[in-house]
mmCIF file of N, CA and C in Angstrom:
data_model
loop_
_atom_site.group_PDB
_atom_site.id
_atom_site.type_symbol
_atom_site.label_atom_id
_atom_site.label_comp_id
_atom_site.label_asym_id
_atom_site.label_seq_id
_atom_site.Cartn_x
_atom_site.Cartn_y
_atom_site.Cartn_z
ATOM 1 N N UNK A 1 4.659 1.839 34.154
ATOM 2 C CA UNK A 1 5.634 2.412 33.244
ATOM 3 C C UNK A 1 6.385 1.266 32.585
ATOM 4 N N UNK A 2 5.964 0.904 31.315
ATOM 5 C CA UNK A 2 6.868 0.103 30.087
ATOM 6 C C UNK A 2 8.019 0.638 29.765
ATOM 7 N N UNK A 3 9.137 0.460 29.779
ATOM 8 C CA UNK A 3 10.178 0.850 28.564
ATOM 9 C C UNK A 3 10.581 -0.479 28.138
ATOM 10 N N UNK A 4 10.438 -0.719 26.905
ATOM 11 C CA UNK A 4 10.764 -1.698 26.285
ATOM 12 C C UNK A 4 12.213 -1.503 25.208
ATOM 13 N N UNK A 5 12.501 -2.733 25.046
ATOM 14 C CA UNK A 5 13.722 -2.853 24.090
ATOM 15 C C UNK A 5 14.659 -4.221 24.106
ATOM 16 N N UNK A 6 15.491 -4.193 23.251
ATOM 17 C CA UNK A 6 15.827 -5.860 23.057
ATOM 18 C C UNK A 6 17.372 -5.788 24.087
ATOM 19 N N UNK A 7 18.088 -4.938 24.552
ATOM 20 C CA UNK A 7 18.937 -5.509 25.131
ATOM 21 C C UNK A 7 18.550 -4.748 27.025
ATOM 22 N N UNK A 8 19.472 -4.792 27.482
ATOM 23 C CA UNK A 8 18.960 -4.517 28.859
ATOM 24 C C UNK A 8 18.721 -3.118 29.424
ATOM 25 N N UNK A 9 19.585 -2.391 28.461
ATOM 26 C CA UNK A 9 19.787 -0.826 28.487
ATOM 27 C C UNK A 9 19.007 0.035 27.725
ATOM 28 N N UNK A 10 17.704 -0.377 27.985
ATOM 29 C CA UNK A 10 17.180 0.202 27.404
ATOM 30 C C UNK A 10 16.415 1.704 28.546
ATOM 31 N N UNK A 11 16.187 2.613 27.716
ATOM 32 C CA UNK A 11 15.849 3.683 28.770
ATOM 33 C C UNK A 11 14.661 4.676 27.808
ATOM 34 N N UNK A 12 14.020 5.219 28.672
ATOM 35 C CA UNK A 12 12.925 6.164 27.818
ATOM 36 C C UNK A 12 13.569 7.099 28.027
ATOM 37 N N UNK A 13 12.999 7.755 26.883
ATOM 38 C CA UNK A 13 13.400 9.078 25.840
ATOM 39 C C UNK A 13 12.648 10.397 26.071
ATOM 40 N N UNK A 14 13.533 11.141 26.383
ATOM 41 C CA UNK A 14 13.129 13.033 26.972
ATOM 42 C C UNK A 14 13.526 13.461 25.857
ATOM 43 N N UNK A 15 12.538 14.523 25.688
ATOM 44 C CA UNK A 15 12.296 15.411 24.304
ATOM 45 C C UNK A 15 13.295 16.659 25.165
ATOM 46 N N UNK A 16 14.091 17.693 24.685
ATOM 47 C CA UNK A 16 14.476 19.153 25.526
ATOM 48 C C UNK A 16 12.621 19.620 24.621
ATOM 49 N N UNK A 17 11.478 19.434 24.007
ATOM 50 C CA UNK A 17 10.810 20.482 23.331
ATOM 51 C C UNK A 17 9.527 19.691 24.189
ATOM 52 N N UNK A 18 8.287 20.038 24.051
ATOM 53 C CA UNK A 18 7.100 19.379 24.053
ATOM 54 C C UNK A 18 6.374 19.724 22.928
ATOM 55 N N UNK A 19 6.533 21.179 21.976
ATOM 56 C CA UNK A 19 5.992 20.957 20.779
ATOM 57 C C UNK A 19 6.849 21.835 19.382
ATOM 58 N N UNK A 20 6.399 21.667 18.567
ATOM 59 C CA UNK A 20 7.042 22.288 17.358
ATOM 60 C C UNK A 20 7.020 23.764 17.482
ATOM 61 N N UNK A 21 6.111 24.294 18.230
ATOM 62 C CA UNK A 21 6.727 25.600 18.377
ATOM 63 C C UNK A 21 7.382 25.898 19.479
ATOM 64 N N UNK A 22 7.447 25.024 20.434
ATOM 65 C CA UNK A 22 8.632 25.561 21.309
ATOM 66 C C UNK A 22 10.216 24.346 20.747
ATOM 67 N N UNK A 23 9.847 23.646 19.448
ATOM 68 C CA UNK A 23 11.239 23.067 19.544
ATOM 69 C C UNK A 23 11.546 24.454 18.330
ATOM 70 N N UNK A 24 10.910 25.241 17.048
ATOM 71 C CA UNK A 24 11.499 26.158 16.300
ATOM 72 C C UNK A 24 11.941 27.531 17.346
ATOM 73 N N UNK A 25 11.252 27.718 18.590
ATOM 74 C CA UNK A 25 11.702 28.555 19.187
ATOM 75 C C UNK A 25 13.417 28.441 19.627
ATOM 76 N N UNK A 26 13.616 27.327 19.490
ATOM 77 C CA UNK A 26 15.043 27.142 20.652
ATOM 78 C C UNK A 26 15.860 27.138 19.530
ATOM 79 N N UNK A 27 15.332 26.841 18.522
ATOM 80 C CA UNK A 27 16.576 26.721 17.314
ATOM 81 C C UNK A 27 16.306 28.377 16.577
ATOM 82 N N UNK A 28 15.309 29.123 16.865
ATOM 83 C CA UNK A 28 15.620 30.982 16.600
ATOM 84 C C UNK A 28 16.114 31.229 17.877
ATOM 85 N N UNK A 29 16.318 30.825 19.256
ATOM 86 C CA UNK A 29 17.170 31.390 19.920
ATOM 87 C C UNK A 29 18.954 31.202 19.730
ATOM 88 N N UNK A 30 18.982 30.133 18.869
ATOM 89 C CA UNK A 30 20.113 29.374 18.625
ATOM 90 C C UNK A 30 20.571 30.448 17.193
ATOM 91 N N UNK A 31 20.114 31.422 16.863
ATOM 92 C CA UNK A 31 19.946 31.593 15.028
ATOM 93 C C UNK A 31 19.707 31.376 14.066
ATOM 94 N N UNK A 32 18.944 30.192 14.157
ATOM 95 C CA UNK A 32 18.549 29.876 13.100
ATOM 96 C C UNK A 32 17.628 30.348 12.920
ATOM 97 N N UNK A 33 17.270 30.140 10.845
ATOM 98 C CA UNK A 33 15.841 30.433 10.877
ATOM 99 C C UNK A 33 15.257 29.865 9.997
ATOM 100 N N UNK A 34 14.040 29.065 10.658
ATOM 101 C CA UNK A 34 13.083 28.305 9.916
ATOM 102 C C UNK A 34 13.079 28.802 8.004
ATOM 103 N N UNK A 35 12.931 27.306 7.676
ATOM 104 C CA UNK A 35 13.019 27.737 6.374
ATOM 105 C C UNK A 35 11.638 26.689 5.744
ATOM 106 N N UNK A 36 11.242 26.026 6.523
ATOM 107 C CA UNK A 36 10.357 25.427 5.758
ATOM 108 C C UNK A 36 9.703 23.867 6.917
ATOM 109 N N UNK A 37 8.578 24.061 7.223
ATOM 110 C CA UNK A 37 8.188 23.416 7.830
ATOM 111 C C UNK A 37 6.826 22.373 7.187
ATOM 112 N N UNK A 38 6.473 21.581 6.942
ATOM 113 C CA UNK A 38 5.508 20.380 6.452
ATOM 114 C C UNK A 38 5.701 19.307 8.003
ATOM 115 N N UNK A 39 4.092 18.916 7.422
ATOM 116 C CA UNK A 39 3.231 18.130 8.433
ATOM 117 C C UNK A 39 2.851 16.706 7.514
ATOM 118 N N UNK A 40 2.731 15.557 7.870
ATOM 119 C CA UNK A 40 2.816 14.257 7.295
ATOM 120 C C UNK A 40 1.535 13.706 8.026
ATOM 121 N N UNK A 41 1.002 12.547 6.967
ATOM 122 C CA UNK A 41 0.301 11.598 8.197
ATOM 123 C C UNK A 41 0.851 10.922 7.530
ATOM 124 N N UNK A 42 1.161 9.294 8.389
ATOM 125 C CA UNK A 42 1.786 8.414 7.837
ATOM 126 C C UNK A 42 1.069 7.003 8.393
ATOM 127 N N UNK A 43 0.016 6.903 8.982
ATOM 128 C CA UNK A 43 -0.873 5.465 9.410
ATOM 129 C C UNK A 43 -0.509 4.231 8.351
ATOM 130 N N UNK A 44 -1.066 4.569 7.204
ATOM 131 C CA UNK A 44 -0.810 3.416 6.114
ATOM 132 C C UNK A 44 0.350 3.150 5.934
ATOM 133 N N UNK A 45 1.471 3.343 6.155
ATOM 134 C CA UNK A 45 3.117 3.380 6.267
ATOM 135 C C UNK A 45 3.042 2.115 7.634
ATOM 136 N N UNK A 46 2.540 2.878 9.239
ATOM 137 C CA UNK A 46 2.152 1.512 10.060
ATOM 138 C C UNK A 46 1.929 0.510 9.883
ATOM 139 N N UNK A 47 0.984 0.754 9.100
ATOM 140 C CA UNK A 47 -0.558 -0.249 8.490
ATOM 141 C C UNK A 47 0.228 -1.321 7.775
ATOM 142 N N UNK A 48 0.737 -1.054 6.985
ATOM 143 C CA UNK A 48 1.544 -1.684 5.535
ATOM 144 C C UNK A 48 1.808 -3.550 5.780
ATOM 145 N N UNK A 49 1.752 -3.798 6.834
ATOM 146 C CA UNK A 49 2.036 -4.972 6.874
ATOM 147 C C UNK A 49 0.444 -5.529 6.677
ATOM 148 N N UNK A 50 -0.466 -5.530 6.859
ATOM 149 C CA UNK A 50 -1.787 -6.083 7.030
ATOM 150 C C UNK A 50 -2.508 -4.935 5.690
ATOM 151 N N UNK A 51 -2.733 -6.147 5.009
ATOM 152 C CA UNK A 51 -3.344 -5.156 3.589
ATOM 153 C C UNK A 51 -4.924 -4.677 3.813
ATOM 154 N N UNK A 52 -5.805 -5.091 4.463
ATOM 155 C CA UNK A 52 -7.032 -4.050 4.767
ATOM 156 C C UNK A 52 -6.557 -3.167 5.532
ATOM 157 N N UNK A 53 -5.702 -3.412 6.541
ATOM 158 C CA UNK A 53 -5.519 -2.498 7.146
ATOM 159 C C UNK A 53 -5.041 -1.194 6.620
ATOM 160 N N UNK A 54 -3.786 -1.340 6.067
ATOM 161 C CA UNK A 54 -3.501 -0.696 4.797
ATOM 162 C C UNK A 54 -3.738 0.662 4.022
ATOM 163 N N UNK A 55 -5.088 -0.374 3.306
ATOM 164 C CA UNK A 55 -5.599 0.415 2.675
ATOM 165 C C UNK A 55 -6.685 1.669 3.404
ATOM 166 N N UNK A 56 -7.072 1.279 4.655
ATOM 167 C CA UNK A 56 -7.959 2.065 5.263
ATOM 168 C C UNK A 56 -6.647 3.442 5.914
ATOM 169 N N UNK A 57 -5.554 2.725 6.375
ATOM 170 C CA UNK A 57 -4.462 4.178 6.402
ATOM 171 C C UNK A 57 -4.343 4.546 5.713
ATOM 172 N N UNK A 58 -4.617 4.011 4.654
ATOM 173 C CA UNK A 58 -3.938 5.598 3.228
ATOM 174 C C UNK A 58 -4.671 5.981 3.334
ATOM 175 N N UNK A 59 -5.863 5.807 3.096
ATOM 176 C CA UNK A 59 -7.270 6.545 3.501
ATOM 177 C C UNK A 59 -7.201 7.680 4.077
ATOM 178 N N UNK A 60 -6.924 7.081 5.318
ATOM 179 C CA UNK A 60 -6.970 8.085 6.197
ATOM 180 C C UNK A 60 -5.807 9.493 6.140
ATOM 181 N N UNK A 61 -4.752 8.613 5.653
ATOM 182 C CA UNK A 61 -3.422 9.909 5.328
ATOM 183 C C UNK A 61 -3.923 10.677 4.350
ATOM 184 N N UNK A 62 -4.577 10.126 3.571
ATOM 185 C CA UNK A 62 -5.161 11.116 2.346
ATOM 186 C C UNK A 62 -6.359 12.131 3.228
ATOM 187 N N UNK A 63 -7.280 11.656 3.480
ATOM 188 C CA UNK A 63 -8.696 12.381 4.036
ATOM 189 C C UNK A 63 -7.903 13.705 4.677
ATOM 190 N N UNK A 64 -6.795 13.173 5.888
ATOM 191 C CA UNK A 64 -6.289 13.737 7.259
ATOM 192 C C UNK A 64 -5.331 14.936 6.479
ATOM 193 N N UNK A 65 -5.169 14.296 5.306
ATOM 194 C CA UNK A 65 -3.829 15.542 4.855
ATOM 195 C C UNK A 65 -4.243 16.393 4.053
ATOM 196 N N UNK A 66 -5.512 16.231 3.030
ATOM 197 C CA UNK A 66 -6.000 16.783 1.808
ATOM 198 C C UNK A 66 -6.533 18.286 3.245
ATOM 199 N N UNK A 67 -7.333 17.551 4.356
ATOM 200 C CA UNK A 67 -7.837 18.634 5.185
ATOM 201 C C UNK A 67 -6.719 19.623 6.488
ATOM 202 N N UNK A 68 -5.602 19.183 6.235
ATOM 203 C CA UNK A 68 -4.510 19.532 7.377
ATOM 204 C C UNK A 68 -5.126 19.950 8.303
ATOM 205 N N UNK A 69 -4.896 19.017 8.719
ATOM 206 C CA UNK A 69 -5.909 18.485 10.540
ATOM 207 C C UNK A 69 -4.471 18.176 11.412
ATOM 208 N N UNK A 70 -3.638 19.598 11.336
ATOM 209 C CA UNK A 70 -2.455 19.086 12.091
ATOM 210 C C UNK A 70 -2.270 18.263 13.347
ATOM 211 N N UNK A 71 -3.131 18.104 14.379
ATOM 212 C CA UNK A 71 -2.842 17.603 15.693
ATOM 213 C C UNK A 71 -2.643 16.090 15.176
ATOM 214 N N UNK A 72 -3.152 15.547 13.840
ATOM 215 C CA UNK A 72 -3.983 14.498 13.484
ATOM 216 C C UNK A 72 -2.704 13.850 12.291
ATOM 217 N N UNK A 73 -2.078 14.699 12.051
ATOM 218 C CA UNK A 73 -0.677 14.688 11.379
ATOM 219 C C UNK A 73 0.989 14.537 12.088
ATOM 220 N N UNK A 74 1.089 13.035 11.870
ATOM 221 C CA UNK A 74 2.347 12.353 13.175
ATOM 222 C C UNK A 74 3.512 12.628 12.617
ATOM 223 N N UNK A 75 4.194 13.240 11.555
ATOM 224 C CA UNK A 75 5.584 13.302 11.669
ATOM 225 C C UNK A 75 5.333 14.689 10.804
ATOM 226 N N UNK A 76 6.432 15.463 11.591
ATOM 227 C CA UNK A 76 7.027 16.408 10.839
ATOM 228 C C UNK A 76 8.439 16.879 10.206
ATOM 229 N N UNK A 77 8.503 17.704 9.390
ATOM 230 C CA UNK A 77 9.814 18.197 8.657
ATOM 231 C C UNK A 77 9.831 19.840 9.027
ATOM 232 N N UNK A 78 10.760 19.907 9.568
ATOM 233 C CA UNK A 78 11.748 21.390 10.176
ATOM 234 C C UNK A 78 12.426 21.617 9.168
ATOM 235 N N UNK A 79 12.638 22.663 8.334
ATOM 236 C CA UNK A 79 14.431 22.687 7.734
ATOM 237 C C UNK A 79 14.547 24.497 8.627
ATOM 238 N N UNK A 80 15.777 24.169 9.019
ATOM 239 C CA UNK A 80 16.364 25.678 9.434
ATOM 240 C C UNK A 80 17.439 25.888 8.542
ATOM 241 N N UNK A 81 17.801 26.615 8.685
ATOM 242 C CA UNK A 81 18.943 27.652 8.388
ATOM 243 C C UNK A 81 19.779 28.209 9.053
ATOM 244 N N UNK A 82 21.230 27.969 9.176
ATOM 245 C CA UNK A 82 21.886 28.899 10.314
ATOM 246 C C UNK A 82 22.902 30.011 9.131
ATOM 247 N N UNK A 83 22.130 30.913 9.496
ATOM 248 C CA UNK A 83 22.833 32.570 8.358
ATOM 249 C C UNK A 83 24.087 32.579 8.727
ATOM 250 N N UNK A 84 24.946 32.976 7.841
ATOM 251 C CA UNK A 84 26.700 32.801 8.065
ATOM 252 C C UNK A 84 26.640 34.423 8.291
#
């Protein structure tokens, strides 16, 4: 077990969710309600420092996203809503 970081306090990180549908579940138990959810790949964003490398992540963000291959898609966007 690694936890890394630059000063001494560093500590690993607990999710309360393990996935997007049990983290939109806790926020409709909370009232809210989903208003809009999108899926990202972002490799070539990684990549960006090393230019073949790069270019083979956009690649891939393009291929991975044109086909929404969600498991395969690393960041997402939630927007909720809490109804007044």
């Amino acid at each position: 077990k690694i936890i890394r970081g630059r000063d001494v306090d560093a500590w690993e990180t607990h999710y309360a969710y393990s996935s997007i549908k049990e983290l939109t579940g806790i926020f409709s138990d909370a009232g809210f309600r989903m208003q809009e959810l999108k899926y990202y790949s972002s490799v070539g964003t990684y990549l960006s420092r090393f230019r073949f490398l790069s270019i083979l992540g956009n690649l891939y963000d393009i291929v991975i996203s044109k086909l929404q291959i969600r498991p395969l898609l690393g960041h997402v966007c939630v927007i909720f809503e809490k109804p007044s």
